[in-house]
Amino acid sequence: MEKQIEKTNMTDSWQQPDASSYLTQEILSTEAENKERQSSRLSEWMEVTNSQSAITGAGAKSTAATLDQTGALRPDLTKTAGISQTQPDLMKSTDFSQTQPDLTKQVDLSKKGADLTKPAQSSADFVQSTGAASSPQESRQPASAKPETTAKPAAQPQSAAPSQPAAKDKKTAEMQRAAQLIINELKKVIVGKDEILKKVLMVILAGGHILLEDVPGVGKTTLALGLSKALNLNYRRIQFTPDTMASDIVGFSVYNKETGGLDYKPGAALCNLFLADEINRTSAKTQAALLEVMEEGGMTVDGVTHKIPEPFVCIATQNPLGSAGTQKLPDSQLDRFMVRLSIGYPDLQSQVNIVKQRQSRDPLETVRALASATHIKTMKRGVQMVRMTDEIIEYAASLCEKTRSMEAVEQGVSPRAVLALVQMAKAAALMDGRDYAIPQDVKDVFIDVCAHRLILTARAKIRKETEEKVLQQVLKEIKPPAILERKGK
């Protein structure tokens, strides 16, 4: 039974009682399918609207002054339904109700709210029943029309264009629920660190990479393994040592004597989720091999560039205290990581729960594959669609600009940090179920995005100042824009 749970595919897992069916049916379709569906719906709506306009125009021109015995308007049906001139007997029919159902099929209005089986009260009511725009001729109604007809309030058109904002809001809510389901699954292996799990998932949705800087034994590798199972991603890991070579990461070419050419042998980074364990224990050349992979999404070997699968996430770990035999990451390498996070020690109760969990089985075996690369790519597009006003973008840029003029800072954050800050703020909004960002989203992720990019002066280090303290001061000096969160908008 346990093996069956592990092999559950993404479709079955999203159909669990606590999962979202809308995400599977709508959100997870490809972008091309979404465009095709929207185009089809729009074409159908335009076809119905044009048919209704033809009905209204033909009826108004031919029979605007002709009333039947009940005083209702009878339109010219030969022009309304597009019937050829070889069928004049329809106009002579004494029982109009028997022929009318067939006419509704001709214009496909039976499902669009236009009920032609009932006699219209006036030309205005006929226009309202079909949802078409009224013409100038219809404004001149006969005096014999019933008074209650003219006093009747105008009805809303039954056929309307698809509401794009409503669809986006629904998708945002479903993406939020999907993210929460993934976090709940990761709680099985990482106990008492909900905020860290949320930020890690935010980085993945924002399209960035993660640097986990912490002491050994707090769950850095376990977190990466749990992510690979919950997201159902292709996972690979390298334990970096001083003799690890760049070819171990990007791959190498081997001569093939049969073809006379070179065969490419992929490296460990050719995957969706790559764990670079203790990245500071290898040489600078090996560390630099990750630069192109993390930034460009490809690796060049012998002049040939090989693309890595999408999505690609690099999680690098390092021990900030054990510096013996380590090679510090250069600034260019640190700048490639979107955030630097620290898991930290769990509290007492969480440690007790961790021990209890592992008495009978490994919690990693219970993690279900709730998502896939398709899910992640769709949710990443959802992050891109989050709206951010110019005031909030300027606020994020002002925060980063301020770091370059602080007295305790020797080198401030780069323009890449501004882009990362904006992306993380959008991901934070999506995780909260909003399709728009607010200033608080920027403030919540500012330190995580910028702390590892700062270089403090020697005097600031002597005063035991930290990057976090400097960034807290920046948040106090730069006031956020006066934009309030608007519920439901």
CSV table of C-alpha atoms in Angstrom, one decimal:
chain,number,residue,atom,x,y,z
A,1,MET,CA,0.0,0.0,0.0
A,2,GLU,CA,2.8,2.4,0.8
A,3,LYS,CA,4.4,1.7,-2.6
A,4,GLN,CA,1.2,2.6,-4.3
A,5,ILE,CA,1.1,6.0,-2.5
A,6,GLU,CA,4.6,6.7,-3.7
A,7,LYS,CA,3.8,6.0,-7.3
A,8,THR,CA,0.6,8.1,-7.4
A,9,ASN,CA,0.8,10.3,-10.4
A,10,MET,CA,0.0,14.0,-10.4
A,11,THR,CA,-3.5,13.7,-11.9
A,12,ASP,CA,-4.6,11.2,-9.2
A,13,SER,CA,-3.1,13.3,-6.5
A,14,TRP,CA,-4.9,16.5,-7.5
A,15,GLN,CA,-8.2,14.5,-7.5
A,16,GLN,CA,-7.8,13.7,-3.8
A,17,PRO,CA,-10.7,15.0,-1.6
A,18,ASP,CA,-8.5,17.9,-0.3
A,19,ALA,CA,-7.1,18.9,-3.7
A,20,SER,CA,-8.3,21.3,-6.3
A,21,SER,CA,-10.0,19.9,-9.5
A,22,TYR,CA,-10.1,23.3,-11.2
A,23,LEU,CA,-6.3,23.5,-11.1
A,24,THR,CA,-6.1,20.2,-13.0
A,25,GLN,CA,-8.8,21.0,-15.5
A,26,GLU,CA,-8.1,24.6,-16.3
A,27,ILE,CA,-4.8,26.0,-14.9
A,28,LEU,CA,-2.6,23.1,-15.9
A,29,SER,CA,-3.4,23.3,-19.6
A,30,THR,CA,-0.6,24.7,-21.7
A,31,GLU,CA,-0.5,28.4,-22.8
A,32,ALA,CA,-1.4,27.4,-26.4
A,33,GLU,CA,-4.5,25.6,-25.2
A,34,ASN,CA,-5.6,28.5,-23.1
A,35,LYS,CA,-5.3,30.9,-26.0
A,36,GLU,CA,-7.1,28.5,-28.3
A,37,ARG,CA,-9.9,28.1,-25.8
A,38,GLN,CA,-10.3,31.8,-25.3
A,39,SER,CA,-10.2,32.4,-29.0
A,40,SER,CA,-12.9,29.8,-29.5
A,41,ARG,CA,-15.1,31.3,-26.8
A,42,LEU,CA,-14.7,34.8,-28.3
A,43,SER,CA,-15.5,33.6,-31.8
A,44,GLU,CA,-18.6,31.8,-30.5
A,45,TRP,CA,-19.7,35.0,-28.7
A,46,MET,CA,-19.1,37.2,-31.8
A,47,GLU,CA,-21.0,34.7,-34.0
A,48,VAL,CA,-24.0,34.8,-31.6
A,49,THR,CA,-23.8,38.6,-31.4
A,50,ASN,CA,-23.7,39.0,-35.1
A,51,SER,CA,-26.6,36.7,-35.6
A,52,GLN,CA,-28.6,38.6,-33.0
A,53,SER,CA,-27.8,41.9,-34.7
A,54,ALA,CA,-29.0,40.4,-38.0
A,55,ILE,CA,-32.2,39.3,-36.4
A,56,THR,CA,-32.8,42.7,-34.8
A,57,GLY,CA,-31.9,44.7,-38.0
A,58,ALA,CA,-34.0,42.6,-40.3
A,59,GLY,CA,-37.0,42.6,-38.0
A,60,ALA,CA,-36.9,46.3,-37.4
A,61,LYS,CA,-36.6,47.2,-41.1
A,62,SER,CA,-39.3,44.9,-42.4
A,63,THR,CA,-42.0,44.8,-39.8
A,64,ALA,CA,-41.5,47.8,-37.5
A,65,ALA,CA,-45.0,49.0,-38.2
A,66,THR,CA,-46.8,45.7,-38.5
A,67,LEU,CA,-48.5,44.3,-35.4
A,68,ASP,CA,-50.4,41.1,-35.0
A,69,GLN,CA,-53.7,40.6,-33.3
A,70,THR,CA,-52.2,40.8,-29.8
A,71,GLY,CA,-50.3,44.0,-30.6
A,72,ALA,CA,-46.9,42.3,-30.6
A,73,LEU,CA,-44.2,42.8,-33.2
A,74,ARG,CA,-43.8,39.9,-35.7
A,75,PRO,CA,-40.3,40.1,-37.4
A,76,ASP,CA,-39.5,39.0,-40.9
A,77,LEU,CA,-38.4,35.4,-40.3
A,78,THR,CA,-37.1,34.7,-43.7
A,79,LYS,CA,-34.4,37.3,-43.2
A,80,THR,CA,-34.0,36.6,-39.4
A,81,ALA,CA,-33.1,33.0,-39.7
A,82,GLY,CA,-31.3,33.2,-43.0
A,83,ILE,CA,-33.8,31.0,-44.8
A,84,SER,CA,-33.6,30.9,-48.5
A,85,GLN,CA,-36.4,32.3,-50.8
A,86,THR,CA,-37.4,28.8,-51.7
A,87,GLN,CA,-39.3,28.5,-48.4
A,88,PRO,CA,-42.0,31.3,-48.5
A,89,ASP,CA,-44.6,29.0,-46.9
A,90,LEU,CA,-43.2,29.7,-43.5
A,91,MET,CA,-44.5,33.3,-43.6
A,92,LYS,CA,-47.9,32.0,-44.5
A,93,SER,CA,-48.1,29.5,-41.7
A,94,THR,CA,-51.0,30.1,-39.4
A,95,ASP,CA,-49.4,28.4,-36.5
A,96,PHE,CA,-46.2,30.3,-36.0
A,97,SER,CA,-45.2,28.5,-32.8
A,98,GLN,CA,-44.7,25.2,-34.6
A,99,THR,CA,-42.2,26.5,-37.0
A,100,GLN,CA,-40.3,28.7,-34.6
A,101,PRO,CA,-38.4,26.1,-32.7
A,102,ASP,CA,-36.7,25.0,-35.9
A,103,LEU,CA,-35.7,28.6,-36.5
A,104,THR,CA,-33.9,28.9,-33.2
A,105,LYS,CA,-31.7,26.0,-34.2
A,106,GLN,CA,-30.7,27.9,-37.4
A,107,VAL,CA,-29.3,30.8,-35.4
A,108,ASP,CA,-28.3,28.8,-32.4
A,109,LEU,CA,-30.0,31.1,-29.9
A,110,SER,CA,-31.8,28.5,-27.8
A,111,LYS,CA,-28.9,28.3,-25.4
A,112,LYS,CA,-28.0,32.0,-25.4
A,113,GLY,CA,-31.1,33.3,-23.6
A,114,ALA,CA,-33.1,34.5,-26.6
A,115,ASP,CA,-36.6,32.8,-26.3
A,116,LEU,CA,-38.2,33.1,-29.8
A,117,THR,CA,-41.0,30.7,-28.9
A,118,LYS,CA,-42.8,33.5,-27.0
A,119,PRO,CA,-44.3,36.5,-28.9
A,120,ALA,CA,-42.4,39.7,-28.2
A,121,GLN,CA,-44.3,42.6,-26.6
A,122,SER,CA,-42.5,45.2,-28.7
A,123,SER,CA,-39.5,45.8,-30.8
A,124,ALA,CA,-37.6,47.1,-27.8
A,125,ASP,CA,-38.4,43.9,-25.9
A,126,PHE,CA,-37.4,41.8,-28.9
A,127,VAL,CA,-34.0,43.6,-28.9
A,128,GLN,CA,-33.6,43.0,-25.2
A,129,SER,CA,-34.5,39.3,-25.5
A,130,THR,CA,-31.7,38.7,-28.1
A,131,GLY,CA,-29.2,40.9,-26.3
A,132,ALA,CA,-28.4,43.0,-29.4
A,133,ALA,CA,-27.9,46.7,-29.6
A,134,SER,CA,-31.0,48.7,-30.5
A,135,SER,CA,-31.1,50.6,-33.8
A,136,PRO,CA,-32.5,54.1,-34.5
A,137,GLN,CA,-35.6,52.7,-36.2
A,138,GLU,CA,-36.5,50.7,-33.1
A,139,SER,CA,-36.7,53.9,-31.0
A,140,ARG,CA,-39.7,55.0,-33.0
A,141,GLN,CA,-42.3,52.6,-31.5
A,142,PRO,CA,-46.0,52.6,-32.7
A,143,ALA,CA,-48.5,54.3,-30.4
A,144,SER,CA,-50.4,51.1,-30.1
A,145,ALA,CA,-47.7,49.4,-28.1
A,146,LYS,CA,-48.6,48.4,-24.5
A,147,PRO,CA,-47.7,51.0,-21.8
A,148,GLU,CA,-46.2,48.4,-19.5
A,149,THR,CA,-43.8,47.5,-22.2
A,150,THR,CA,-42.2,50.9,-22.4
A,151,ALA,CA,-42.0,51.2,-18.7
A,152,LYS,CA,-40.3,47.9,-18.3
A,153,PRO,CA,-36.6,48.3,-17.2
A,154,ALA,CA,-34.0,47.2,-19.8
A,155,ALA,CA,-32.9,43.6,-19.2
A,156,GLN,CA,-29.2,42.7,-19.2
A,157,PRO,CA,-27.9,40.9,-22.3
A,158,GLN,CA,-27.9,37.2,-21.8
A,159,SER,CA,-24.8,36.6,-23.9
A,160,ALA,CA,-21.7,38.4,-22.7
A,161,ALA,CA,-18.0,38.2,-23.4
A,162,PRO,CA,-15.9,36.0,-21.2
A,163,SER,CA,-14.9,37.9,-18.0
A,164,GLN,CA,-11.1,37.8,-17.9
A,165,PRO,CA,-10.6,39.4,-14.5
A,166,ALA,CA,-12.9,36.9,-12.8
A,167,ALA,CA,-11.0,34.0,-14.4
A,168,LYS,CA,-7.7,35.3,-13.2
A,169,ASP,CA,-9.0,35.8,-9.6
A,170,LYS,CA,-10.3,32.2,-9.6
A,171,LYS,CA,-7.0,30.9,-10.9
A,172,THR,CA,-5.1,32.9,-8.3
A,173,ALA,CA,-7.2,31.4,-5.5
A,174,GLU,CA,-6.6,27.9,-6.8
A,175,MET,CA,-2.9,28.5,-7.2
A,176,GLN,CA,-2.8,29.6,-3.6
A,177,ARG,CA,-4.5,26.5,-2.5
A,178,ALA,CA,-2.2,24.3,-4.5
A,179,ALA,CA,0.8,26.0,-2.9
A,180,GLN,CA,-0.6,25.4,0.5
A,181,LEU,CA,-1.1,21.7,-0.3
A,182,ILE,CA,2.5,21.4,-1.3
A,183,ILE,CA,3.6,23.1,1.9
A,184,ASN,CA,1.5,20.8,4.0
A,185,GLU,CA,3.1,17.9,2.3
A,186,LEU,CA,6.6,19.2,3.1
A,187,LYS,CA,5.6,19.6,6.8
A,188,LYS,CA,5.9,15.8,7.0
A,189,VAL,CA,9.7,16.1,6.8
A,190,ILE,CA,10.4,19.6,7.9
A,191,VAL,CA,8.8,20.3,11.3
A,192,GLY,CA,8.2,23.7,12.8
A,193,LYS,CA,9.6,25.7,9.8
A,194,ASP,CA,6.5,26.8,7.9
A,195,GLU,CA,7.8,30.2,7.0
A,196,ILE,CA,11.0,28.7,5.5
A,197,LEU,CA,8.9,26.3,3.5
A,198,LYS,CA,6.8,29.1,2.2
A,199,LYS,CA,9.8,31.2,1.1
A,200,VAL,CA,11.5,28.2,-0.6
A,201,LEU,CA,8.3,27.6,-2.7
A,202,MET,CA,8.1,31.4,-3.4
A,203,VAL,CA,11.6,31.3,-4.9
A,204,ILE,CA,10.8,28.4,-7.1
A,205,LEU,CA,7.6,30.1,-8.4
A,206,ALA,CA,9.6,33.3,-8.9
A,207,GLY,CA,12.2,31.5,-11.1
A,208,GLY,CA,15.2,31.9,-8.8
A,209,HIS,CA,17.8,29.8,-6.9
A,210,ILE,CA,18.3,29.3,-3.2
A,211,LEU,CA,21.3,29.5,-0.9
A,212,LEU,CA,20.8,27.7,2.4
A,213,GLU,CA,23.4,28.8,4.8
A,214,ASP,CA,23.2,26.9,8.1
A,215,VAL,CA,24.9,24.6,10.4
A,216,PRO,CA,24.9,20.8,9.7
A,217,GLY,CA,22.0,18.6,10.6
A,218,VAL,CA,19.1,21.0,10.5
A,219,GLY,CA,17.4,19.5,7.4
A,220,LYS,CA,18.9,21.3,4.4
A,221,THR,CA,19.3,18.1,2.3
A,222,THR,CA,16.1,16.7,3.6
A,223,LEU,CA,14.2,19.8,2.4
A,224,ALA,CA,15.6,19.4,-1.1
A,225,LEU,CA,14.6,15.7,-1.1
A,226,GLY,CA,11.1,16.5,0.1
A,227,LEU,CA,10.7,19.2,-2.6
A,228,SER,CA,11.8,16.8,-5.3
A,229,LYS,CA,9.2,14.3,-4.2
A,230,ALA,CA,6.3,16.7,-3.6
A,231,LEU,CA,6.9,18.5,-6.9
A,232,ASN,CA,7.7,15.3,-8.8
A,233,LEU,CA,10.8,16.8,-10.3
A,234,ASN,CA,14.0,15.2,-11.7
A,235,TYR,CA,16.4,15.5,-8.8
A,236,ARG,CA,20.2,15.2,-8.6
A,237,ARG,CA,22.7,15.9,-5.9
A,238,ILE,CA,26.5,16.5,-5.8
A,239,GLN,CA,28.5,16.5,-2.5
A,240,PHE,CA,31.1,19.1,-3.3
A,241,THR,CA,34.7,18.3,-2.4
A,242,PRO,CA,38.0,19.9,-3.3
A,243,ASP,CA,38.5,17.4,-6.2
A,244,THR,CA,35.1,17.9,-7.7
A,245,MET,CA,35.5,19.0,-11.3
A,246,ALA,CA,33.5,21.3,-13.6
A,247,SER,CA,32.8,18.5,-15.9
A,248,ASP,CA,30.9,16.7,-13.1
A,249,ILE,CA,28.4,19.5,-13.3
A,250,VAL,CA,28.1,20.4,-16.9
A,251,GLY,CA,29.2,17.1,-18.5
A,252,PHE,CA,31.9,16.3,-21.0
A,253,SER,CA,32.4,14.9,-24.5
A,254,VAL,CA,33.7,11.5,-25.4
A,255,TYR,CA,35.2,10.5,-28.8
A,256,ASN,CA,33.1,7.9,-30.6
A,257,LYS,CA,35.2,5.8,-33.0
A,258,GLU,CA,32.2,4.5,-34.9
A,259,THR,CA,30.9,7.9,-35.9
A,260,GLY,CA,34.2,9.8,-35.7
A,261,GLY,CA,32.5,12.5,-33.6
A,262,LEU,CA,32.0,13.5,-30.0
A,263,ASP,CA,29.2,12.2,-27.9
A,264,TYR,CA,28.0,14.4,-25.1
A,265,LYS,CA,27.7,12.9,-21.6
A,266,PRO,CA,25.4,15.0,-19.4
A,267,GLY,CA,26.5,16.3,-16.1
A,268,ALA,CA,24.6,16.3,-12.8
A,269,ALA,CA,23.1,19.7,-13.4
A,270,LEU,CA,20.9,18.4,-16.3
A,271,CYS,CA,17.8,18.0,-14.2
A,272,ASN,CA,14.9,20.1,-12.7
A,273,LEU,CA,16.2,20.3,-9.0
A,274,PHE,CA,19.9,20.3,-8.4
A,275,LEU,CA,21.3,20.2,-4.9
A,276,ALA,CA,24.9,21.6,-4.6
A,277,ASP,CA,25.7,20.3,-1.1
A,278,GLU,CA,28.5,22.3,0.7
A,279,ILE,CA,29.2,24.3,-2.4
A,280,ASN,CA,32.0,26.3,-0.6
A,281,ARG,CA,34.1,23.2,-0.3
A,282,THR,CA,35.1,23.0,-3.9
A,283,SER,CA,37.3,25.1,-6.2
A,284,ALA,CA,36.4,28.4,-7.7
A,285,LYS,CA,36.5,26.9,-11.2
A,286,THR,CA,33.9,24.3,-10.3
A,287,GLN,CA,31.7,26.9,-8.6
A,288,ALA,CA,31.9,29.1,-11.7
A,289,ALA,CA,30.6,26.1,-13.8
A,290,LEU,CA,27.2,26.8,-12.2
A,291,LEU,CA,27.1,30.4,-13.4
A,292,GLU,CA,25.9,29.7,-16.9
A,293,VAL,CA,23.5,27.0,-15.8
A,294,MET,CA,21.9,29.2,-13.1
A,295,GLU,CA,21.7,32.4,-15.2
A,296,GLU,CA,21.3,31.3,-18.8
A,297,GLY,CA,19.5,27.9,-18.4
A,298,GLY,CA,22.1,26.0,-20.4
A,299,MET,CA,25.6,24.6,-20.3
A,300,THR,CA,28.2,24.9,-23.0
A,301,VAL,CA,30.6,22.0,-23.6
A,302,ASP,CA,33.1,22.0,-26.5
A,303,GLY,CA,31.3,24.9,-28.1
A,304,VAL,CA,27.9,23.3,-28.0
A,305,THR,CA,25.2,24.7,-25.7
A,306,HIS,CA,22.8,22.1,-24.1
A,307,LYS,CA,19.6,23.5,-22.7
A,308,ILE,CA,18.5,22.3,-19.3
A,309,PRO,CA,14.8,21.3,-18.6
A,310,GLU,CA,12.3,23.8,-17.4
A,311,PRO,CA,11.9,24.5,-14.6
A,312,PHE,CA,15.4,24.4,-13.1
A,313,VAL,CA,16.1,25.2,-9.5
A,314,CYS,CA,19.5,25.1,-7.8
A,315,ILE,CA,19.6,24.7,-4.0
A,316,ALA,CA,23.2,25.3,-2.7
A,317,THR,CA,24.1,24.7,0.9
A,318,GLN,CA,27.1,25.9,2.9
A,319,ASN,CA,28.2,25.9,6.5
A,320,PRO,CA,28.9,29.5,7.7
A,321,LEU,CA,31.1,28.4,10.6
A,322,GLY,CA,33.3,25.6,9.4
A,323,SER,CA,35.7,27.6,7.2
A,324,ALA,CA,38.6,25.2,7.3
A,325,GLY,CA,39.3,23.9,3.8
A,326,THR,CA,36.5,26.0,2.2
A,327,GLN,CA,36.5,28.3,-0.8
A,328,LYS,CA,34.3,31.4,-0.3
A,329,LEU,CA,31.8,32.0,-3.0
A,330,PRO,CA,32.7,35.0,-5.2
A,331,ASP,CA,30.3,38.0,-5.4
A,332,SER,CA,29.3,37.1,-8.9
A,333,GLN,CA,28.2,33.6,-7.8
A,334,LEU,CA,26.3,34.9,-4.7
A,335,ASP,CA,24.4,37.4,-6.9
A,336,ARG,CA,23.0,34.5,-8.9
A,337,PHE,CA,21.0,33.3,-5.9
A,338,MET,CA,17.7,35.0,-5.5
A,339,VAL,CA,17.6,34.6,-1.7
A,340,ARG,CA,19.8,33.4,1.2
A,341,LEU,CA,17.8,31.5,3.9
A,342,SER,CA,18.7,29.9,7.2
A,343,ILE,CA,16.5,27.1,8.5
A,344,GLY,CA,17.8,27.3,12.1
A,345,TYR,CA,17.4,25.0,15.1
A,346,PRO,CA,13.9,23.7,15.8
A,347,ASP,CA,12.3,24.4,19.1
A,348,LEU,CA,12.0,21.8,21.8
A,349,GLN,CA,8.5,20.5,20.9
A,350,SER,CA,9.5,20.3,17.2
A,351,GLN,CA,12.6,18.2,18.1
A,352,VAL,CA,10.4,15.8,20.1
A,353,ASN,CA,8.0,15.5,17.1
A,354,ILE,CA,11.0,14.8,14.8
A,355,VAL,CA,12.2,12.0,16.9
A,356,LYS,CA,8.7,10.5,17.2
A,357,GLN,CA,8.2,10.6,13.4
A,358,ARG,CA,11.4,8.6,12.8
A,359,GLN,CA,10.7,5.8,15.2
A,360,SER,CA,9.0,3.5,12.8
A,361,ARG,CA,9.6,4.9,9.3
A,362,ASP,CA,11.3,7.6,7.3
A,363,PRO,CA,8.9,10.6,6.7
A,364,LEU,CA,10.2,11.0,3.2
A,365,GLU,CA,8.5,7.8,2.3
A,366,THR,CA,5.1,9.4,3.1
A,367,VAL,CA,5.5,12.5,0.8
A,368,ARG,CA,3.1,12.3,-2.1
A,369,ALA,CA,3.9,13.6,-5.6
A,370,LEU,CA,1.3,16.4,-5.8
A,371,ALA,CA,2.6,18.3,-8.7
A,372,SER,CA,4.9,18.2,-11.7
A,373,ALA,CA,7.0,20.4,-13.9
A,374,THR,CA,3.7,21.4,-15.7
A,375,HIS,CA,2.2,22.6,-12.5
A,376,ILE,CA,5.3,24.7,-11.6
A,377,LYS,CA,5.5,26.3,-15.0
A,378,THR,CA,1.8,27.2,-14.9
A,379,MET,CA,2.2,28.7,-11.4
A,380,LYS,CA,5.3,30.6,-12.5
A,381,ARG,CA,3.2,32.2,-15.3
A,382,GLY,CA,0.7,33.1,-12.6
A,383,VAL,CA,3.4,35.0,-10.7
A,384,GLN,CA,4.2,36.9,-13.9
A,385,MET,CA,0.6,38.0,-14.2
A,386,VAL,CA,0.5,39.5,-10.7
A,387,ARG,CA,-0.1,43.3,-11.1
A,388,MET,CA,2.4,45.7,-9.5
A,389,THR,CA,1.8,49.5,-9.7
A,390,ASP,CA,4.6,51.9,-10.6
A,391,GLU,CA,4.6,53.3,-7.1
A,392,ILE,CA,5.5,49.8,-5.7
A,393,ILE,CA,8.1,49.2,-8.3
A,394,GLU,CA,9.7,52.6,-7.5
A,395,TYR,CA,9.6,51.7,-3.8
A,396,ALA,CA,11.5,48.5,-4.4
A,397,ALA,CA,14.1,50.3,-6.5
A,398,SER,CA,14.4,53.0,-3.9
A,399,LEU,CA,15.2,50.5,-1.2
A,400,CYS,CA,17.9,48.9,-3.3
A,401,GLU,CA,19.3,52.3,-4.2
A,402,LYS,CA,19.5,53.3,-0.6
A,403,THR,CA,21.8,50.4,0.2
A,404,ARG,CA,24.5,51.9,-2.1
A,405,SER,CA,24.7,55.1,-0.1
A,406,MET,CA,24.7,53.7,3.4
A,407,GLU,CA,27.8,54.5,5.5
A,408,ALA,CA,28.3,50.9,6.7
A,409,VAL,CA,28.1,49.5,3.2
A,410,GLU,CA,31.1,49.2,0.9
A,411,GLN,CA,29.2,47.7,-2.0
A,412,GLY,CA,25.4,47.9,-2.4
A,413,VAL,CA,23.0,45.5,-4.1
A,414,SER,CA,23.0,45.2,-7.9
A,415,PRO,CA,20.2,45.9,-10.4
A,416,ARG,CA,19.6,42.2,-10.5
A,417,ALA,CA,18.6,42.4,-6.9
A,418,VAL,CA,15.8,44.8,-7.9
A,419,LEU,CA,14.5,42.3,-10.4
A,420,ALA,CA,14.7,39.6,-7.8
A,421,LEU,CA,12.9,41.7,-5.2
A,422,VAL,CA,10.0,42.5,-7.6
A,423,GLN,CA,9.6,38.8,-8.5
A,424,MET,CA,9.7,37.6,-4.9
A,425,ALA,CA,7.1,40.3,-4.0
A,426,LYS,CA,4.8,39.0,-6.8
A,427,ALA,CA,5.2,35.4,-5.5
A,428,ALA,CA,4.4,36.6,-2.0
A,429,ALA,CA,1.2,38.1,-3.3
A,430,LEU,CA,0.2,34.9,-5.1
A,431,MET,CA,0.9,32.9,-2.0
A,432,ASP,CA,-1.6,35.1,-0.2
A,433,GLY,CA,-4.2,34.6,-2.9
A,434,ARG,CA,-3.9,38.0,-4.5
A,435,ASP,CA,-3.4,38.9,-8.2
A,436,TYR,CA,-1.9,42.3,-7.2
A,437,ALA,CA,1.1,43.3,-5.0
A,438,ILE,CA,1.2,45.6,-2.0
A,439,PRO,CA,4.1,47.4,-0.3
A,440,GLN,CA,4.1,44.8,2.5
A,441,ASP,CA,5.0,42.1,0.0
A,442,VAL,CA,8.2,44.0,-0.8
A,443,LYS,CA,9.1,44.5,2.9
A,444,ASP,CA,8.5,40.9,3.8
A,445,VAL,CA,11.2,39.6,1.3
A,446,PHE,CA,13.6,42.6,1.2
A,447,ILE,CA,16.1,41.2,3.7
A,448,ASP,CA,16.1,37.7,2.3
A,449,VAL,CA,16.8,39.0,-1.2
A,450,CYS,CA,19.4,41.6,-0.4
A,451,ALA,CA,21.4,40.5,2.7
A,452,HIS,CA,23.8,38.2,0.9
A,453,ARG,CA,24.5,40.8,-1.8
A,454,LEU,CA,25.8,43.5,0.6
A,455,ILE,CA,29.5,43.9,1.4
A,456,LEU,CA,30.0,45.8,4.6
A,457,THR,CA,33.0,48.1,5.4
A,458,ALA,CA,35.8,47.0,7.7
A,459,ARG,CA,34.7,49.6,10.3
A,460,ALA,CA,31.2,48.2,10.3
A,461,LYS,CA,32.4,44.7,10.8
A,462,ILE,CA,34.5,45.9,13.8
A,463,ARG,CA,31.4,47.5,15.2
A,464,LYS,CA,29.8,44.0,14.8
A,465,GLU,CA,27.1,45.4,12.4
A,466,THR,CA,25.3,42.8,10.3
A,467,GLU,CA,23.7,43.0,6.9
A,468,GLU,CA,20.3,42.4,8.5
A,469,LYS,CA,20.7,45.4,10.8
A,470,VAL,CA,21.7,47.6,7.9
A,471,LEU,CA,18.7,46.5,5.8
A,472,GLN,CA,16.4,47.1,8.7
A,473,GLN,CA,17.6,50.6,8.9
A,474,VAL,CA,17.0,51.0,5.1
A,475,LEU,CA,13.4,49.9,5.7
A,476,LYS,CA,12.9,52.6,8.3
A,477,GLU,CA,14.3,55.4,6.3
A,478,ILE,CA,12.5,54.7,3.0
A,479,LYS,CA,8.7,55.1,3.5
A,480,PRO,CA,6.4,52.9,1.5
A,481,PRO,CA,3.8,54.4,-0.8
A,482,ALA,CA,0.4,55.1,0.6
A,483,ILE,CA,-1.3,52.2,-1.1
A,484,LEU,CA,-3.8,50.2,0.9
A,485,GLU,CA,-4.8,46.7,0.3
A,486,ARG,CA,-8.1,46.5,-1.5
A,487,LYS,CA,-10.1,43.4,-0.7
A,488,GLY,CA,-11.7,41.7,-3.6
A,489,LYS,CA,-10.1,43.8,-6.3
